[in-house]
Coordinates of C-alpha atoms (C1' of nucleotides) in Angstrom, one line a residue:
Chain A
X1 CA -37.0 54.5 67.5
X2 CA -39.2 51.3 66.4
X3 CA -39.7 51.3 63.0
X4 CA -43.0 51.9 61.6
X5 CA -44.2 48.5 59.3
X6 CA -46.7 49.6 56.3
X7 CA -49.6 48.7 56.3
X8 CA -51.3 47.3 52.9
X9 CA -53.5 49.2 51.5
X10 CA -57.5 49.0 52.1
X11 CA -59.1 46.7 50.1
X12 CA -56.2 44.5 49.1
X13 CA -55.2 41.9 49.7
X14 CA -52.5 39.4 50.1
X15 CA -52.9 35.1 49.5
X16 CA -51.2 32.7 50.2
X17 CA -51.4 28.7 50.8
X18 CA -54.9 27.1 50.4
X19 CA -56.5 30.0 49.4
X20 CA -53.6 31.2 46.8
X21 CA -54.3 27.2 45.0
X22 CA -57.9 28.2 45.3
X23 CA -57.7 31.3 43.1
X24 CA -54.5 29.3 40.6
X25 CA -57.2 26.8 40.7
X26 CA -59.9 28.8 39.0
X27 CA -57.2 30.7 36.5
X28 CA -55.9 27.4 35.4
X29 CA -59.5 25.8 34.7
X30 CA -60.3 29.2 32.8
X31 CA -57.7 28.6 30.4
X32 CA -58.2 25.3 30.0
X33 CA -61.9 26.2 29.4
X34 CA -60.9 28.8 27.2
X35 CA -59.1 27.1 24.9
X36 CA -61.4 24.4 24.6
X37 CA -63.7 27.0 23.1
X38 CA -61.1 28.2 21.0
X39 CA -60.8 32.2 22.9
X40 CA -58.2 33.7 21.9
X41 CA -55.5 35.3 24.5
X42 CA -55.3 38.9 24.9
X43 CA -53.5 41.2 27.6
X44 CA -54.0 44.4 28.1
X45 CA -52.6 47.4 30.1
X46 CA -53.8 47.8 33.7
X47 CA -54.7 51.5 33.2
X48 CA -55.9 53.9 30.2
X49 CA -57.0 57.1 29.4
X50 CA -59.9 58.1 31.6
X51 CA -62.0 59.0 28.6
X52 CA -61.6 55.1 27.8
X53 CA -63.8 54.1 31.1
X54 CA -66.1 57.4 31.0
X55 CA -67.3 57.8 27.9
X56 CA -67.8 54.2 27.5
X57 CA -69.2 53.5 30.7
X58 CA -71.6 56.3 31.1
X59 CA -70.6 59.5 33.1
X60 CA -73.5 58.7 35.5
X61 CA -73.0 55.2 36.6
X62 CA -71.6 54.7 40.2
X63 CA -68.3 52.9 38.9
X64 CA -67.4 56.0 36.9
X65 CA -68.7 58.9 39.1
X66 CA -67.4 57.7 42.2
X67 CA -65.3 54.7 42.1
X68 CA -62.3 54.6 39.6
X69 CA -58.9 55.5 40.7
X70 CA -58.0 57.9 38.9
X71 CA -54.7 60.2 38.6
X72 CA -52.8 62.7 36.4
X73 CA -49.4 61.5 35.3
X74 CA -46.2 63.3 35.1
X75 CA -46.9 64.7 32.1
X76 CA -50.6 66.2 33.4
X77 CA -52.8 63.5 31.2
X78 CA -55.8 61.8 33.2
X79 CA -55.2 58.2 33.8
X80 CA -57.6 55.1 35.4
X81 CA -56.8 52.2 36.8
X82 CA -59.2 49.9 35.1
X83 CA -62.1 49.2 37.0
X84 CA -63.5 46.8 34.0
X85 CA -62.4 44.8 31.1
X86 CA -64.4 45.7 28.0
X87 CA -64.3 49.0 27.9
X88 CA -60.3 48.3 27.6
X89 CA -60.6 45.4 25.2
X90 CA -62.8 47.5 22.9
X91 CA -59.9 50.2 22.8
X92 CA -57.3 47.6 22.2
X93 CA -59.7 45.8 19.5
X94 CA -59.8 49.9 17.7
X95 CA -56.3 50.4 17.9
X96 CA -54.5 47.6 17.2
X97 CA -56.6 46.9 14.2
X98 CA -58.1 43.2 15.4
X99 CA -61.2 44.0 13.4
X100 CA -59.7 41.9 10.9
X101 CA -60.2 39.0 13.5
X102 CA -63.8 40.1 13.7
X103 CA -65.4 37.9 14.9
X104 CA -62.8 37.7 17.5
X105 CA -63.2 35.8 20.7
X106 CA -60.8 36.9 23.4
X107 CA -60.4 36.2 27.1
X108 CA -58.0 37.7 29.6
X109 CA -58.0 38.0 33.9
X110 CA -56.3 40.3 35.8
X111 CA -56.6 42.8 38.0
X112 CA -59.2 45.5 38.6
X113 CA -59.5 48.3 40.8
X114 CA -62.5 50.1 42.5
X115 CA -62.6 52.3 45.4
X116 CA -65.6 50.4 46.9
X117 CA -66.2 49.8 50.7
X118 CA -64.5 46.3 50.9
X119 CA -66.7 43.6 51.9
X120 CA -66.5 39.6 52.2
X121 CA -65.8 38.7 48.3
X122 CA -65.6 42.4 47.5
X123 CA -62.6 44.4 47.1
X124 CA -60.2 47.1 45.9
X125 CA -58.0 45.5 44.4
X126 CA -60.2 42.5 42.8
X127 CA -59.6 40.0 40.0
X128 CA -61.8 39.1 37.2
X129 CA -61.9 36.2 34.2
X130 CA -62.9 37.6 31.3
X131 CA -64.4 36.4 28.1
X132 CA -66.0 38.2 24.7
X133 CA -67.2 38.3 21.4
X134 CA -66.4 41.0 19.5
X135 CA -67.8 41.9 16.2
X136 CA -70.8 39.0 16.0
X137 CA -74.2 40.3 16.5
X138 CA -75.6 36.7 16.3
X139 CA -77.7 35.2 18.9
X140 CA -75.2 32.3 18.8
X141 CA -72.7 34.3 20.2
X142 CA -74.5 34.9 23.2
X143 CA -75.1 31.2 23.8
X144 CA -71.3 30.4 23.0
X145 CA -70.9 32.6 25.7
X146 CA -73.5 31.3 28.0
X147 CA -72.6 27.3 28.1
X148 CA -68.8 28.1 28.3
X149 CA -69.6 30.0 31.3
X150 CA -71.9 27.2 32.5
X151 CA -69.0 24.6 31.9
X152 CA -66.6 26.7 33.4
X153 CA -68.7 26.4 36.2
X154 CA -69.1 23.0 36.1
X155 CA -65.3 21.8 35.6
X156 CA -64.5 24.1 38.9
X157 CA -67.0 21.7 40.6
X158 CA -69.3 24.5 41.9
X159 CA -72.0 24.7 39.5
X160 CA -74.5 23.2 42.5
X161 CA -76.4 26.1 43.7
X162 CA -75.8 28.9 41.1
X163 CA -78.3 29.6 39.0
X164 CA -78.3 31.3 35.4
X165 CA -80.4 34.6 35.6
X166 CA -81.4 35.5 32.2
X167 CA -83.0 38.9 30.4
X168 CA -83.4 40.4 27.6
X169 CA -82.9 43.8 27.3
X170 CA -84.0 44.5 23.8
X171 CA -83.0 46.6 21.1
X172 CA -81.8 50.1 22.2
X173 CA -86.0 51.4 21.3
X174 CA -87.2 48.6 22.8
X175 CA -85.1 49.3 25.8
X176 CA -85.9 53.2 25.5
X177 CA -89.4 52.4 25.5
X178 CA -89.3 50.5 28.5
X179 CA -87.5 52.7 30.4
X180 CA -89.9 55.7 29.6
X181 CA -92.9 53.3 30.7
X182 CA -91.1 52.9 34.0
X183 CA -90.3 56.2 34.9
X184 CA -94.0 57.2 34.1
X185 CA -95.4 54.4 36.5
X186 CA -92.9 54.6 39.1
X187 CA -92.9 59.0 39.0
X188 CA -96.8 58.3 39.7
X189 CA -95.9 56.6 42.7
X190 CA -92.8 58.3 43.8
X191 CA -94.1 59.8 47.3
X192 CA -94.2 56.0 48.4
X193 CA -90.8 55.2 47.2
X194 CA -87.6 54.7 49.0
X195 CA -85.1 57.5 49.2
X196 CA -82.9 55.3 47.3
X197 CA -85.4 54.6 44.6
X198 CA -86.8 58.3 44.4
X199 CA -83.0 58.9 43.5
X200 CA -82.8 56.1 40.7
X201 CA -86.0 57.6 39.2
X202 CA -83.8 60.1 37.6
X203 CA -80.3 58.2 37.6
X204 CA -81.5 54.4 36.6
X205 CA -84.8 54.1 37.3
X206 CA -84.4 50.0 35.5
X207 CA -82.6 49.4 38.8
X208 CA -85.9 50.4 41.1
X209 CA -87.0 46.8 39.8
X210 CA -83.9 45.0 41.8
X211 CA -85.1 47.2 44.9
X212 CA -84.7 45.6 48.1
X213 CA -87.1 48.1 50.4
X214 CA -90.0 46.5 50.9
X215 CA -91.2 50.1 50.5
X216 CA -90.8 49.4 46.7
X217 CA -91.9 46.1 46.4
X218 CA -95.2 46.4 46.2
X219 CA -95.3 49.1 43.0
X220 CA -91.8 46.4 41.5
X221 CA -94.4 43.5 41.1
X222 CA -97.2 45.7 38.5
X223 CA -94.2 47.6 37.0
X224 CA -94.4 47.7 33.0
X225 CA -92.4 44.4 31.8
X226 CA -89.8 44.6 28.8
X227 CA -91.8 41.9 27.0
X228 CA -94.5 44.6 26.3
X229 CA -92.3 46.6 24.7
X230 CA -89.6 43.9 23.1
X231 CA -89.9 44.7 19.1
X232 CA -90.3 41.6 17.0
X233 CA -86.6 41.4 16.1
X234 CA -85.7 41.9 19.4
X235 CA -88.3 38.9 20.4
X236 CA -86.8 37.0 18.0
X237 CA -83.1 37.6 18.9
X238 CA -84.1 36.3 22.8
X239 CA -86.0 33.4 21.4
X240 CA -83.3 32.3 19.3
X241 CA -80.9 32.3 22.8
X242 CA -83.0 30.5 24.5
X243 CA -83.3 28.0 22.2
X244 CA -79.6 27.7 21.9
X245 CA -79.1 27.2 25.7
X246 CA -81.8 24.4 25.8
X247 CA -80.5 22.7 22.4
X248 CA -77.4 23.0 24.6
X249 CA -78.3 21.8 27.7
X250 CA -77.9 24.5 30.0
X251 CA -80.7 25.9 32.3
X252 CA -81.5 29.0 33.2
X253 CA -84.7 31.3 34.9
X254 CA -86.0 34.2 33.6
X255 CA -85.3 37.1 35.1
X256 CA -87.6 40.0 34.3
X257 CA -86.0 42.5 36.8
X258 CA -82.4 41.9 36.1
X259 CA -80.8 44.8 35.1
X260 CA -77.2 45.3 34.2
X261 CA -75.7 48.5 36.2
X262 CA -73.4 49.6 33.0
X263 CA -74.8 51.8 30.3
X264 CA -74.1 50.0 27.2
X265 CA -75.8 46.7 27.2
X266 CA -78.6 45.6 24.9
X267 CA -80.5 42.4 24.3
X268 CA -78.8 39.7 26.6
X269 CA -78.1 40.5 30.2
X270 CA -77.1 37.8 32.4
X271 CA -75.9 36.9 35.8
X272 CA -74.9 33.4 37.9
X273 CA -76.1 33.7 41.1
X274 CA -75.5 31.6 44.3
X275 CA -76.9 32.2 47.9
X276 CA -73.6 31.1 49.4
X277 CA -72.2 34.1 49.0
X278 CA -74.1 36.6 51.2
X279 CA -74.4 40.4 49.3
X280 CA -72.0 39.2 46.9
X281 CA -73.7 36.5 45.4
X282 CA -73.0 37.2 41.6
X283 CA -70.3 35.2 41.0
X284 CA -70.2 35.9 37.1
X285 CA -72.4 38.4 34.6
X286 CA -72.3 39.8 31.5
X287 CA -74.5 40.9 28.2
X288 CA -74.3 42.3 25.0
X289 CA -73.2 45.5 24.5
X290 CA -74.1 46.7 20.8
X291 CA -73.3 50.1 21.4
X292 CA -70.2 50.3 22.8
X293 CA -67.5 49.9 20.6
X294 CA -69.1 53.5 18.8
X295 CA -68.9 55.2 21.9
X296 CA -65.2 55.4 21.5
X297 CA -65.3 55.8 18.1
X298 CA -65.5 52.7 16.1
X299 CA -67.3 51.9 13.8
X300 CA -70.7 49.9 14.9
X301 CA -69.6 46.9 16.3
X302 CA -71.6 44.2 18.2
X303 CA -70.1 42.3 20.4
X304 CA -71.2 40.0 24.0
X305 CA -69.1 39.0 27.0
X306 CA -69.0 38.3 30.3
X307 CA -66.0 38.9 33.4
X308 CA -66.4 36.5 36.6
X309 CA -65.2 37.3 40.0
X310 CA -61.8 35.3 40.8
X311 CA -62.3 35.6 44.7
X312 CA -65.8 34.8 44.5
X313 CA -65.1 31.7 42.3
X314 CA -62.3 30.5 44.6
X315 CA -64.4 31.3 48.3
X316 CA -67.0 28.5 46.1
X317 CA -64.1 26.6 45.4
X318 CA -62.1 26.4 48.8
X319 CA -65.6 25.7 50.6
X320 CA -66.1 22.6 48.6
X321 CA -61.9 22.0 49.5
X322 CA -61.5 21.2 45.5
X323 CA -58.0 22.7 45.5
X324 CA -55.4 21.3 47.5
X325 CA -51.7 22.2 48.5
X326 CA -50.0 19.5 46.3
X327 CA -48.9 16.3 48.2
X328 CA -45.5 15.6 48.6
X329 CA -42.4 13.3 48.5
X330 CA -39.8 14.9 51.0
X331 CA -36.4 14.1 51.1
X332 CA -34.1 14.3 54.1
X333 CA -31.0 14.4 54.4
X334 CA -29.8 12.2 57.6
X335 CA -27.1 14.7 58.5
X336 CA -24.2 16.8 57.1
X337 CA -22.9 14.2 55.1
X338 CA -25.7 13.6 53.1
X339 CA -26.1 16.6 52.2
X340 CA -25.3 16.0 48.4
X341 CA -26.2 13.1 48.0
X342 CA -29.9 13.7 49.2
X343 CA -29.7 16.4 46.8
X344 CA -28.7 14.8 43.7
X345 CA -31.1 12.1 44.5
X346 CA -34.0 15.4 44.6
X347 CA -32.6 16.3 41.3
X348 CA -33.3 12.9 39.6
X349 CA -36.4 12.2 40.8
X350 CA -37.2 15.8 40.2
X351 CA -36.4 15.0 36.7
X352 CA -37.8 11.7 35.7
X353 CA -41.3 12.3 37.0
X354 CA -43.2 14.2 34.1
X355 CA -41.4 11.5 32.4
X356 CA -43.3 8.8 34.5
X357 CA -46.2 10.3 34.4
X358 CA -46.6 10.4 30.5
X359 CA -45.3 6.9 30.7
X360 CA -48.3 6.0 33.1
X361 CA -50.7 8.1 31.2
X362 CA -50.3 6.6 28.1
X363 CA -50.1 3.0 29.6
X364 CA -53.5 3.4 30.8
X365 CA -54.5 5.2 27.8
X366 CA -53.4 1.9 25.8
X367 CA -55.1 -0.1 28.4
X368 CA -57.9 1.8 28.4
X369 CA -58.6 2.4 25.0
X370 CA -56.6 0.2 22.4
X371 CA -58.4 -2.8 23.7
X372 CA -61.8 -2.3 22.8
X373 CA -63.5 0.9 21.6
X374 CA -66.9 -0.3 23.5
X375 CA -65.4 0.8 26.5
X376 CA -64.7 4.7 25.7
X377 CA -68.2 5.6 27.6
X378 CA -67.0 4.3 30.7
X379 CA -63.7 5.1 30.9
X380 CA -63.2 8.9 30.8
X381 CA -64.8 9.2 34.1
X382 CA -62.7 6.6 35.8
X383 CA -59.5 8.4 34.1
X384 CA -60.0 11.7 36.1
X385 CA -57.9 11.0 38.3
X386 CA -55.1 10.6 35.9
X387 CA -54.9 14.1 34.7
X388 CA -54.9 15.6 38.3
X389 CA -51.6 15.2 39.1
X390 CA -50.5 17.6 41.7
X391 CA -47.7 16.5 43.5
X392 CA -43.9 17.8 44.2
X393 CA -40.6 16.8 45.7
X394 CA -39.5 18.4 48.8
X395 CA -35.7 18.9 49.2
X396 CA -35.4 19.8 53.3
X397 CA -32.2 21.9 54.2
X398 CA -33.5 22.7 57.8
X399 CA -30.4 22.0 60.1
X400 CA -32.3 20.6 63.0
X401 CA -33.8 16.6 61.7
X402 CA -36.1 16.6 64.4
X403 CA -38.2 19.4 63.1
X404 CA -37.2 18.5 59.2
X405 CA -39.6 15.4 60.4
X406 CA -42.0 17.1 61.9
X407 CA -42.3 19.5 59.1
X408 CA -42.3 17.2 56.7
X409 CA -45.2 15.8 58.7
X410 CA -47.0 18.8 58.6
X411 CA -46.6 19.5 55.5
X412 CA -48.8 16.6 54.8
X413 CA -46.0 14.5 52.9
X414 CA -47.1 10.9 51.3
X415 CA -43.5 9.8 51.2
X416 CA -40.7 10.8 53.4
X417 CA -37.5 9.4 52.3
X418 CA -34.4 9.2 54.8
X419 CA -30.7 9.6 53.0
X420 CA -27.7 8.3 54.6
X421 CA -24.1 8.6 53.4
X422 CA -22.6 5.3 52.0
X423 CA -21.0 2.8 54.2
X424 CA -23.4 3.9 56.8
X425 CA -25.5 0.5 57.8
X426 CA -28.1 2.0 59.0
X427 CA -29.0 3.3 55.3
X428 CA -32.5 2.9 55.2
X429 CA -35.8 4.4 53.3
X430 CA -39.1 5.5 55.7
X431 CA -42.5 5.7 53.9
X432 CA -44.7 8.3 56.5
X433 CA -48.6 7.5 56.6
X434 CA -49.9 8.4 53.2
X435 CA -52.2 11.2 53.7
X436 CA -54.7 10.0 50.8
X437 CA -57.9 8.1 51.7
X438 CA -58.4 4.8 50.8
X439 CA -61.4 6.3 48.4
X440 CA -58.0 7.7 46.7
X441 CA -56.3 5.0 46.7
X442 CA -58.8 2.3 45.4
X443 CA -59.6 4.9 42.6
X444 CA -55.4 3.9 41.4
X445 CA -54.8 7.5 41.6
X446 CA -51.3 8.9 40.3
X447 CA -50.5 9.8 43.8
X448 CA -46.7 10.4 45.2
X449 CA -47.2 7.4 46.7
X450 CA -47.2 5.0 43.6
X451 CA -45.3 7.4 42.0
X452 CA -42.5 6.8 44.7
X453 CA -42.8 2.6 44.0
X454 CA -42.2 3.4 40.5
X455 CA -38.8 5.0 41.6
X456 CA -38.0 2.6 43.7
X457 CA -37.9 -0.1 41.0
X458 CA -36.0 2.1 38.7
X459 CA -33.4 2.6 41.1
X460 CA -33.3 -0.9 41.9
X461 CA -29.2 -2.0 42.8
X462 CA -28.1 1.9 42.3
X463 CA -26.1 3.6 44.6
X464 CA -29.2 4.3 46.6
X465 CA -30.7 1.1 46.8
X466 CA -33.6 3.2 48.8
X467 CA -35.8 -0.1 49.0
X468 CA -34.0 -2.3 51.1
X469 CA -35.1 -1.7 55.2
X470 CA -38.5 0.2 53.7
X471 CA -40.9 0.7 57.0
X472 CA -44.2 2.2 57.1
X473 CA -45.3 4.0 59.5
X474 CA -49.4 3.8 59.2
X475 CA -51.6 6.6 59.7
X476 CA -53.5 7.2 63.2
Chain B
rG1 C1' -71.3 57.4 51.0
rC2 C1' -74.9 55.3 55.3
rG3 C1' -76.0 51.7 59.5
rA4 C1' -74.3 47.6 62.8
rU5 C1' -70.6 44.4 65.2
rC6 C1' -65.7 43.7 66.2
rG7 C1' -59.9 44.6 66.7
rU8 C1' -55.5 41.1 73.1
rA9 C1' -48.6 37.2 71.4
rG10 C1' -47.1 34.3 64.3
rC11 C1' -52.3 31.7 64.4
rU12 C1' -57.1 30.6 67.3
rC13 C1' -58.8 32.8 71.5
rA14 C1' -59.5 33.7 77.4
rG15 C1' -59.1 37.9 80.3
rU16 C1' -66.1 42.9 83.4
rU17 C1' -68.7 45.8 89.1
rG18 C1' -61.3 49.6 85.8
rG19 C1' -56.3 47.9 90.6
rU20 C1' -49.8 44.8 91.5
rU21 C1' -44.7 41.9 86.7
rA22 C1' -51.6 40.5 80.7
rG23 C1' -52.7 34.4 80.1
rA24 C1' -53.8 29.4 77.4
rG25 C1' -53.5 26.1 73.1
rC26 C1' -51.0 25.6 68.6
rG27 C1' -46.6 27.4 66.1
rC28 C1' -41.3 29.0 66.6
rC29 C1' -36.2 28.3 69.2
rG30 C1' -33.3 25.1 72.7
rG31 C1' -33.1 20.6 75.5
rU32 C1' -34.5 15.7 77.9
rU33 C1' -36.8 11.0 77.2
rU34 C1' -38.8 7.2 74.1
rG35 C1' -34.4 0.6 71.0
rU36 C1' -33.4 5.0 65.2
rG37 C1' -37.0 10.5 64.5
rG38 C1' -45.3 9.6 64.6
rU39 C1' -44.7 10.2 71.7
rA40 C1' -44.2 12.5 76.3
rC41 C1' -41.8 16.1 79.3
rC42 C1' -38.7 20.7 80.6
rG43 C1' -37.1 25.4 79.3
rG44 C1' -36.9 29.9 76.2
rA45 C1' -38.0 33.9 72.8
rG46 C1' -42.2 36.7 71.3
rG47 C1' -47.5 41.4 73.1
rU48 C1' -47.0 49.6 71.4
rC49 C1' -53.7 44.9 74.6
rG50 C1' -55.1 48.4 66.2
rG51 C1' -53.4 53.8 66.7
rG52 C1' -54.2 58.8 69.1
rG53 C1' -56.5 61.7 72.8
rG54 C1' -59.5 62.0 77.3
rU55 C1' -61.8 60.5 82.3
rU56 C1' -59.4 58.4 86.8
rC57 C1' -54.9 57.8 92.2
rG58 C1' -54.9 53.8 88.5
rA59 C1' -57.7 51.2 82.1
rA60 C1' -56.9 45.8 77.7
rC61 C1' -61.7 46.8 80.2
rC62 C1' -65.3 53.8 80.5
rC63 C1' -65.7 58.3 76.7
rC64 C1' -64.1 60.7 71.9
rC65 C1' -61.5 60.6 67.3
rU66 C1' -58.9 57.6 63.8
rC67 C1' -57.3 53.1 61.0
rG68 C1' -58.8 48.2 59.7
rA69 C1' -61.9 43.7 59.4
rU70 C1' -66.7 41.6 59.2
rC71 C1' -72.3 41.9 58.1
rG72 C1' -76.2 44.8 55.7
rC73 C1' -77.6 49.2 52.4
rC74 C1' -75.8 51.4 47.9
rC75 C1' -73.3 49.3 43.8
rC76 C1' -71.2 45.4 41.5
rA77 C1' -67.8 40.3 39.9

RNA sequence: GCGAUCGUAGCUCAGUUGGUUAGAGCGCCGGUUUGUGGUACCGGAGGUCGGGGGUUCGAACCCCCUCGAUCGCCCCA
């Protein structure tokens, strides 16, 4: 009787290789991001008490009625697997008194979990990034929000093509207003109406303006706008965000119809959009949310944030092949008898190059800026390069050398190195076609290939003495 | 939750009026050759044709159910 092999779960999913660097591509530049605005680091657990989600959420959204994972534990208490971040991060901020950080910025990523139908860039088991202010109801906060997002962006190298959609909700009259003048103008015209929309009339009728049916378009265009019914603080509040994005530099398009799905945002609502995408082209969205924090019981609290779409980030990323498997050095050893030495060779190397790499760095940085201060404009762009460093050392224990050289081949190595036991004449060193482009190499970037003649020299007369019989072999 | 398309070896796929032991490339394992490993060649392992049921003398190919993926709707990141 065959075993049976599990299957994973719907929805989930399991990277690896390019796509894995992809994703640890995007969580590294977050953080880096992050703390260049100064967020603060916060974990939190993966589920809570279903209250935390409902109440904060609204009973009658779609995430909360029919898509959170929820369970009673062992002990008969109903538990959800989180299907957002705030609505945690507001609990945590309550309970672990962090109002004395107010006004706290925090990020975090992780896991989320949604029973959705799964869908390209759309799944179960997703992952977001995460970013907020909590406890600052100041139209700055917004826009510290908005051009960290748009740098974010930027630094992953995919900002071509998404767009900034931006609204203003208003104030919660301004936005009750509104939303009565809709449901009067769309209940008129409600026998034309799509099934889907006759069914928002009464469960969210904002989201009739986002229809899709064509059926609806033509009542979406004359529908009452929120700027009718903005109050002059609440004017005044999207003015001053505005202003801050353009004093900024970022752009953005006003976006009358977007509508944020969740109950508890106010004032700011925003989303990035690209086309490339398909369905799923929000690729990161957020707003304020005034309201929430007292709908678990705080005290009023206004706070912003945002959560992007880790998969969705990294699809962006991996089509514009910004993330690559790190090159490599690989070192073979030429049969049983070089076993250990190949190894200890791995180790040294291994050890001395985050100490060559500093050394390089702050040669150039010496170079680059000690000489003349004139120059700092021109430089940081040509120094890229220099803090991209992705590169490892291969130690190959495969049995067979044949396909140690093969693999090392495909495994896209710059530098191969050969070892043979001592008193062995035919000790020799191969360097394998570099796999960077002459575009790389002109640039003088810290590849594993200039890293390698770094080594070479410092070994010099050792016991290696890898440098003596060096061939190339040039790329096809 | 609704609609559509699809599901054949590890990967990418071929395989129609349903008919003998289901194929290719790449990968994997072994070997030969090449003046020392980028080549070429030989051989081998590996497939419940997503799963279950049905029609039929006989189905990977037809029908039903089911699971999954993809695309759209809904919703959202």
């Amino acid at each position: 009787m065959a075993i049976e092999t599990p299957k994973a779960i719907r929805g989930t999913q399991d990277i690896f290789g390019a796509e894995a660097e992809a994703f640890a591509h995007v969580v590294e530049t977050f953080e880096r991001v992050r703390k260049l605005y100064r967020f603060r680091r916060a974990e939190m657990p993966v589920f809570e008490k279903t209250a935390v989600f409902s109440r904060s959420l609204g009973e009658t959204t779609d995430v909360v009625s029919k898509e959170m994972y929820s369970f009673d534990d062992r002990g008969g208490e109903s538990l959800t697997l989180r299907p957002e971040f705030t609505a945690g991060l507001a609990r945590a901020f309550l309970t672990n008194g962090w109002q004395q950080h107010a006004p706290l910025k925090v990020a975090t990523h992780g896991p989320l979990f949604r029973y959705e139908r799964p869908q390209k860039g759309r799944y179960r088991q997703f992952h977001q990034l995460d970013a907020e202010i909590i406890g600052a109801a100041e139209p700055q906060a917004d826009v510290e929000l908005l051009v960290m997002a748009d740098q974010l962006l930027h630094e992953l190298g995919i900002s071509d093509g998404v767009t900034l959609m931006l609204n203003t909700l208003g104030d919660a009259q301004s936005r009750e207003a509104w939303r009565a003048a809709l449901v009067e103008y769309f209940r008129a015209h409600a026998g034309s109406l799509s099934e889907d929309s006759q069914d928002r009339l009464e469960r969210n009728p904002l989201r009739i303006l986002d229809s899709k049916d064509p059926r609806d378009k033509p009542f979406t265009a004359d529908a009452p706008k929120i700027d009718d019914f903005l109050s002059g603080e609440a004017q005044d509040f999207f003015g001053q965000v505005t202003a801050g994005l353009k004093a900024a530099g970022v752009d953005y398009v006003r976006a009358p119809a977007l509508v944020r799905g969740l109950d508890y945002y106010r004032h700011t609502a925003f989303e990035f959009v690209t086309d490339r995408l398909g369905a799923q082209g929000t690729v990161l969205g957020g707003g304020r949310y005034d309201g929430l924090i007292e709908t678990l019981g705080g005290a009023h609290t206004p706070a912003v944030g945002w959560a992007a779409g880790i998969e969705r980030l990294a699809m962006l990323v991996a089509d514009a092949s910004i993330a690559r498997e790190p090159e490599a050095l690989v070192i073979l050893p030429d049969g049983p008898s070089a076993i250990l030495k190949a190894s200890a060779l791995a180790a040294y190397i291994r050890r001395r190059i985050p100490q060559l790499i500093k050394k390089i760095d702050r040669d150039r940085w010496n170079r680059d800026f000690a000489i003349d201060d004139a120059s700092i404009d021109g430089t940081f762009a040509d120094n890229d390069e220099m803090f991209g460093f992705a590169g490892g050392v291969e130690l190959s224990f495969k049995h067979n050398q044949r396909k140690q050289f093969d693999k090392a081949k495909r495994d896209r190595a710059s530098v191969i190195v050969t070892v043979r036991d001592d008193g062995d004449p035919s000790s020799r060193t191969m360097l394998v076609s570099s796999h960077r482009t002459q575009k790389d190499l002109a640039l003088g970037a810290l590849g594993m290939h200039s890293l390698w003649s770094l080594i070479e020299i410092e070994l010099g007369e050792s016991e290696y003495s890898l440098a003596r019989d060096t061939r190339i072999i040039l790329p096809e």
